[in-house]
Short mmCIF file of C-alpha atoms in Angstrom, two decimals:
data_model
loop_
_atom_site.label_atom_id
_atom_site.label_comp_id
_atom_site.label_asym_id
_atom_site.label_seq_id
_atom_site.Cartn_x
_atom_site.Cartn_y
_atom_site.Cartn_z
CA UNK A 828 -140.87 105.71 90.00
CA UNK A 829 -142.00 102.55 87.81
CA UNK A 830 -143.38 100.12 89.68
CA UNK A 831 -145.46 97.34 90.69
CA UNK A 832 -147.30 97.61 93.77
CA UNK A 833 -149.32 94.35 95.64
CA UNK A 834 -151.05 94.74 99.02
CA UNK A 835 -150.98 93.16 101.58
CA UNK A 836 -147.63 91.74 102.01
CA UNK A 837 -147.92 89.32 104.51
CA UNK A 838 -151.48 87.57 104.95
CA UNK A 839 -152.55 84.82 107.36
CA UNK A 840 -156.25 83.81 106.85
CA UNK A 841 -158.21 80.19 107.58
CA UNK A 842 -159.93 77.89 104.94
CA UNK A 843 -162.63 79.07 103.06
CA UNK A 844 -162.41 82.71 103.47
CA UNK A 845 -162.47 84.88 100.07
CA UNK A 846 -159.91 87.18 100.16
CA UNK A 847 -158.40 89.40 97.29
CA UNK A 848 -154.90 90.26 96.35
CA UNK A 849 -154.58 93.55 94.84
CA UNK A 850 -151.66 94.44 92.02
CA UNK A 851 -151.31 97.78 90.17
CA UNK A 852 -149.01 98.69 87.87
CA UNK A 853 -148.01 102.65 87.24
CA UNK A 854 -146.03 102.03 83.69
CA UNK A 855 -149.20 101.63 81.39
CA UNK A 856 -147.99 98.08 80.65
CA UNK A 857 -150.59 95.90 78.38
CA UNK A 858 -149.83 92.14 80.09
CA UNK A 859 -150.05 91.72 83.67
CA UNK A 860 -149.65 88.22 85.39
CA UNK A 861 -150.13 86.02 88.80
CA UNK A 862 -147.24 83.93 89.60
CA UNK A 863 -147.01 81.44 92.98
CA UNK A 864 -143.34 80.53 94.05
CA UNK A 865 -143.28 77.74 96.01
CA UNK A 866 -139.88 75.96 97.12
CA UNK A 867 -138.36 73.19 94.98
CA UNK A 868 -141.07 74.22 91.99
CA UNK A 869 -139.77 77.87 91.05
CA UNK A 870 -142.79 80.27 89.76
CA UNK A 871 -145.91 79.10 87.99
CA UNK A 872 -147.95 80.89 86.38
CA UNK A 873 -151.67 81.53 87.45
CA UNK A 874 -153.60 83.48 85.43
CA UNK A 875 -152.35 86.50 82.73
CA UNK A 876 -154.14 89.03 81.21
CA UNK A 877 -153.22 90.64 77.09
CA UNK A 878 -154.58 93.48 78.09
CA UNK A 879 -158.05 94.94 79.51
CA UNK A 880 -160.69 92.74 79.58
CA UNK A 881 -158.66 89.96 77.98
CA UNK A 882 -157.74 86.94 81.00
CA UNK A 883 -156.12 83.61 80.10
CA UNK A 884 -154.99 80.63 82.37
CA UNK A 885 -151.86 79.62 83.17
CA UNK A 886 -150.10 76.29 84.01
CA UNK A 887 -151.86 76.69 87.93
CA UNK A 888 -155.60 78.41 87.43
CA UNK A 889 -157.41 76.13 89.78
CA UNK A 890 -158.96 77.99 92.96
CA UNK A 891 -158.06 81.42 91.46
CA UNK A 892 -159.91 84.20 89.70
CA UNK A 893 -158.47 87.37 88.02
CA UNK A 894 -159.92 90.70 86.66
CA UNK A 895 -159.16 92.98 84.51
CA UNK A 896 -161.61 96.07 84.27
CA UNK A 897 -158.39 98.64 84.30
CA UNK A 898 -155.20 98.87 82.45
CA UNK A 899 -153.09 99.61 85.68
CA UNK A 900 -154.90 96.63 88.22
CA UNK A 901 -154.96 93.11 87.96
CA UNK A 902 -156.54 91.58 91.76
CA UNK A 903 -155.84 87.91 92.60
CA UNK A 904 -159.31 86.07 94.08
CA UNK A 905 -159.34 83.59 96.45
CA UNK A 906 -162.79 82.22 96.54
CA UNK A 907 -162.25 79.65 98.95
CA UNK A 908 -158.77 79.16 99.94
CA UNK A 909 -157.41 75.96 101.09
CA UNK A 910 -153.79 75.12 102.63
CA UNK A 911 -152.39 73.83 99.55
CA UNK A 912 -152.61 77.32 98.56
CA UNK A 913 -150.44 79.04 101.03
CA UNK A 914 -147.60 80.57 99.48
CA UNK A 915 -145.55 83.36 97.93
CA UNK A 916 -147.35 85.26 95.35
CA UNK A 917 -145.98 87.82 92.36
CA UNK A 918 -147.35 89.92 90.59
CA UNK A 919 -145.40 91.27 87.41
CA UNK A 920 -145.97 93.63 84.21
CA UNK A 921 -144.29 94.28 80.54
CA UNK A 922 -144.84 95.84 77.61
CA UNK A 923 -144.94 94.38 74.16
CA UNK A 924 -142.87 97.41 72.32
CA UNK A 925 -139.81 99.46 72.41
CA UNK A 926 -136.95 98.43 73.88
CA UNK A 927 -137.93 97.13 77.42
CA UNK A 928 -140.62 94.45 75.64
CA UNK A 929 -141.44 91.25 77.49
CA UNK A 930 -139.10 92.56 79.90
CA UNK A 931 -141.24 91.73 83.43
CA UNK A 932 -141.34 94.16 85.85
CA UNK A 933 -142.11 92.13 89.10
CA UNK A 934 -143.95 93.42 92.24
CA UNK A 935 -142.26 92.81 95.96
CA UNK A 936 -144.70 89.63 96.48
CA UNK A 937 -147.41 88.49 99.15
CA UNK A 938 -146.62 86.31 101.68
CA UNK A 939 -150.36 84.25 102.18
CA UNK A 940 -150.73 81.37 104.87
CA UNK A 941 -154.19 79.34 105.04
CA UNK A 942 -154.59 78.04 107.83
CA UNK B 410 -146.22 73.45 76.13
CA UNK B 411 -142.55 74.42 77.40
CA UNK B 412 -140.45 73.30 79.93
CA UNK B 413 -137.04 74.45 81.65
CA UNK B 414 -134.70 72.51 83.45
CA UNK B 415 -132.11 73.91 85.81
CA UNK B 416 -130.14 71.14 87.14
CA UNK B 417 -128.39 72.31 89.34
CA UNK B 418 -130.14 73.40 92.41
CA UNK B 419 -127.34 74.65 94.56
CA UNK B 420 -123.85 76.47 93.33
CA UNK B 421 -121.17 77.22 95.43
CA UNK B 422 -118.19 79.08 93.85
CA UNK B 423 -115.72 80.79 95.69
CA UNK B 424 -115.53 84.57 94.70
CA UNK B 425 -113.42 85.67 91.49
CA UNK B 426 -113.83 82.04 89.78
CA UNK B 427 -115.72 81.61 87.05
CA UNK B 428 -119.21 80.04 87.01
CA UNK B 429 -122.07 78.37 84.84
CA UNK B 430 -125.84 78.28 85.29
CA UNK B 431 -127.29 75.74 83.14
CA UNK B 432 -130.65 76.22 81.14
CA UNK B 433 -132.43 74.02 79.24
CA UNK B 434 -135.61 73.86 77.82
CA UNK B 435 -138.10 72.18 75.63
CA UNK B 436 -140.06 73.58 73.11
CA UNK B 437 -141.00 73.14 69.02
CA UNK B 438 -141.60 76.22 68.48
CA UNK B 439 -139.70 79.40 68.56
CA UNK B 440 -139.41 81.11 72.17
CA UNK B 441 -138.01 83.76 73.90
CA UNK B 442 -135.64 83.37 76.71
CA UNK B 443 -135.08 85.33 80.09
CA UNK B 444 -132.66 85.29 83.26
CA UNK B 445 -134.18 86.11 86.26
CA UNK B 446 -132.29 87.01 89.82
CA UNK B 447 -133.97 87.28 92.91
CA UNK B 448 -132.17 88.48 96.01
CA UNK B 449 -133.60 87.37 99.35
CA UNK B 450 -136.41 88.85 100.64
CA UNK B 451 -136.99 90.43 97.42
CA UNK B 452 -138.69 90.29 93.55
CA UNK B 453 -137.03 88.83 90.54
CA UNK B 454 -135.07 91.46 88.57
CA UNK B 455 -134.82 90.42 84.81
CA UNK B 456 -130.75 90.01 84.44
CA UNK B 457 -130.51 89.68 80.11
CA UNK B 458 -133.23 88.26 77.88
CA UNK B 459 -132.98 86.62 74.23
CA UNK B 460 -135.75 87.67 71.35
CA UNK B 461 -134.43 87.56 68.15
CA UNK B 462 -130.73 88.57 66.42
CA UNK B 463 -127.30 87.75 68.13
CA UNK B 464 -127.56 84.62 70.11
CA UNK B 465 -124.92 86.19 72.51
CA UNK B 466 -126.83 88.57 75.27
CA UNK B 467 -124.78 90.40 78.05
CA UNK B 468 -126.12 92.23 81.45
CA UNK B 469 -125.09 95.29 82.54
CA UNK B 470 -122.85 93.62 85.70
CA UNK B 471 -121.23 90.96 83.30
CA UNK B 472 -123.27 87.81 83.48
CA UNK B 473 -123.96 86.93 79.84
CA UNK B 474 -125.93 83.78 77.98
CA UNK B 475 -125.90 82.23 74.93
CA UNK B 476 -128.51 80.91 72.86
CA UNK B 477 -128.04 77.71 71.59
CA UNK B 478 -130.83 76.35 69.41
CA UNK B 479 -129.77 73.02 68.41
CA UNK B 480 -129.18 72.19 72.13
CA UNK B 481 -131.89 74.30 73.19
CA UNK B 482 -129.99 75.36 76.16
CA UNK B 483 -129.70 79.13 77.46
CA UNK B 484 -126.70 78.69 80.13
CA UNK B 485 -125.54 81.56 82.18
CA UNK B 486 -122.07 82.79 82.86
CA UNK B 487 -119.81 84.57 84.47
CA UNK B 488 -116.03 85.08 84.29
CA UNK B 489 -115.73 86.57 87.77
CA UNK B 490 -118.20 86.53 90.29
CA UNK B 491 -118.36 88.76 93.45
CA UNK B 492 -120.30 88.37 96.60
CA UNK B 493 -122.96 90.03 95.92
CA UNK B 494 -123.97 87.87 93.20
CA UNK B 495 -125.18 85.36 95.98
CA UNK B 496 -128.45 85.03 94.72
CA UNK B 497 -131.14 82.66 93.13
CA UNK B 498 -131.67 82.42 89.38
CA UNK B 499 -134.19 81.28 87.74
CA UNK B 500 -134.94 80.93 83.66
CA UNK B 501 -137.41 81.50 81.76
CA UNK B 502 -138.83 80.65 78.13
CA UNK B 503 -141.77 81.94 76.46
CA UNK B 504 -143.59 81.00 73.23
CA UNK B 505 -143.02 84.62 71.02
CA UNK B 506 -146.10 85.65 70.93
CA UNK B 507 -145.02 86.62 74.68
CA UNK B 508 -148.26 85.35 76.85
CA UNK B 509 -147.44 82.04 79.04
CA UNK B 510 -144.12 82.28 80.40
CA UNK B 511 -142.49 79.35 82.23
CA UNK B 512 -139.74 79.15 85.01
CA UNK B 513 -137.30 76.53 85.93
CA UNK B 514 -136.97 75.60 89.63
CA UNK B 515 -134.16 77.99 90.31
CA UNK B 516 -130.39 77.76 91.04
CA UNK B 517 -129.35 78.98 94.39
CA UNK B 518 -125.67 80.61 93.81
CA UNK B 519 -123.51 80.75 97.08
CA UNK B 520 -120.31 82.98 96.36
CA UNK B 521 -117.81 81.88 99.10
CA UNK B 522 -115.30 84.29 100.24
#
């Protein structure tokens, strides 16, 4: 089954503590990107990636860092998270060809409080 | 860079009318242009998307948008809805080199039975 997978789904975790938010994608897709969804604002984009190796920021990069050492995973870093960045978290995939291109393929989201 | 408005936060339509989404965005440059739905609880699903050709794009479950350039708008409509199209929406425009994408706020769409 196609799909894009993020763990953990809920996480509750206090101010400074790094954690990492782990997506992987099983449709050898070339872009993979971080979205937050927070109410009244919609999704913004964190961070992207073109393909391996190849990261860009989005409209919301600040307190985030992204990887991309494998075609199929793309992990969300929290260095040292803060409360202004508890929220709901996406993770989402496409392909630039064929008939399914720029067609995002979202994962089922993470649920992060910082406390 | 791009923006979308959706200005309408919250649509309540009573099930079998007809209803509108609006879209608009901002942008010089040519984009590409997506409607997302996301049931509660869940992802967003893409619902029809825009490239290139016919400026008229349909979904499978009969939502369809239109493309209009000179208005740069991309509403959403429906001649019929059903209950389970109680949902939120949310659109989308991308520059077409398909890398940053940008969402609008989202419209919440009650259908009342």
């Amino acid at each position: 089954e196609a799909q894009v997978t993020q763990n953990p789904r809920y996480l509750i975790t206090v101010t400074g503590k790094k954690l990492t938010v782990t997506c992987s994608q099983n449709m050898n897709h070339e872009y993979m990107s971080w979205y937050r969804q927070d109410p009244g604002l919609g999704l913004r984009q964190i961070y992207y990636s073109m393909n391996v190796e190849v990261t860009d920021k989005g409209d919301v990069p600040e307190g985030y860092k992204v990887s991309r050492k494998e075609k199929r995973n793309f992990p969300l870093i929290l260095e040292s998270p803060s409360p202004n960045q508890t929220s709901l978290y996406f993770c989402a995939s496409s392909s630039f060809r064929g008939q399914g291109s720029y067609e995002q393929y979202f994962g089922p989201g993470t649920r992060l409080t910082v406390t | 860079a791009q923006s979308v408005t959706q200005l309408d936060s919250q649509v309540p339509v009573f099930e079998e009318a007809p209803v509108e989404l609006r879209c608009n965005y901002s942008s010089s440059v040519s984009v590409y242009l997506f409607w997302y739905v996301q049931y509660p609880n869940q992802g967003l699903q893409l619902l029809l998307k825009y490239l290139s050709g016919s400026t008229l794009v349909e979904s499978i479950n009969g939502f369809e948008a239109e493309f209009n350039k000179s208005q740069t708008s991309f509403h959403l409509r429906k001649p019929s809805v059903h209950i389970s199209d109680t949902a939120e929406y949310f659109c989308a425009v991308s520059r077409n080199t398909g890398n940053q994408f940008y969402f609008g706020t989202g419209t919440s769409l009650t259908v009342i039975p």
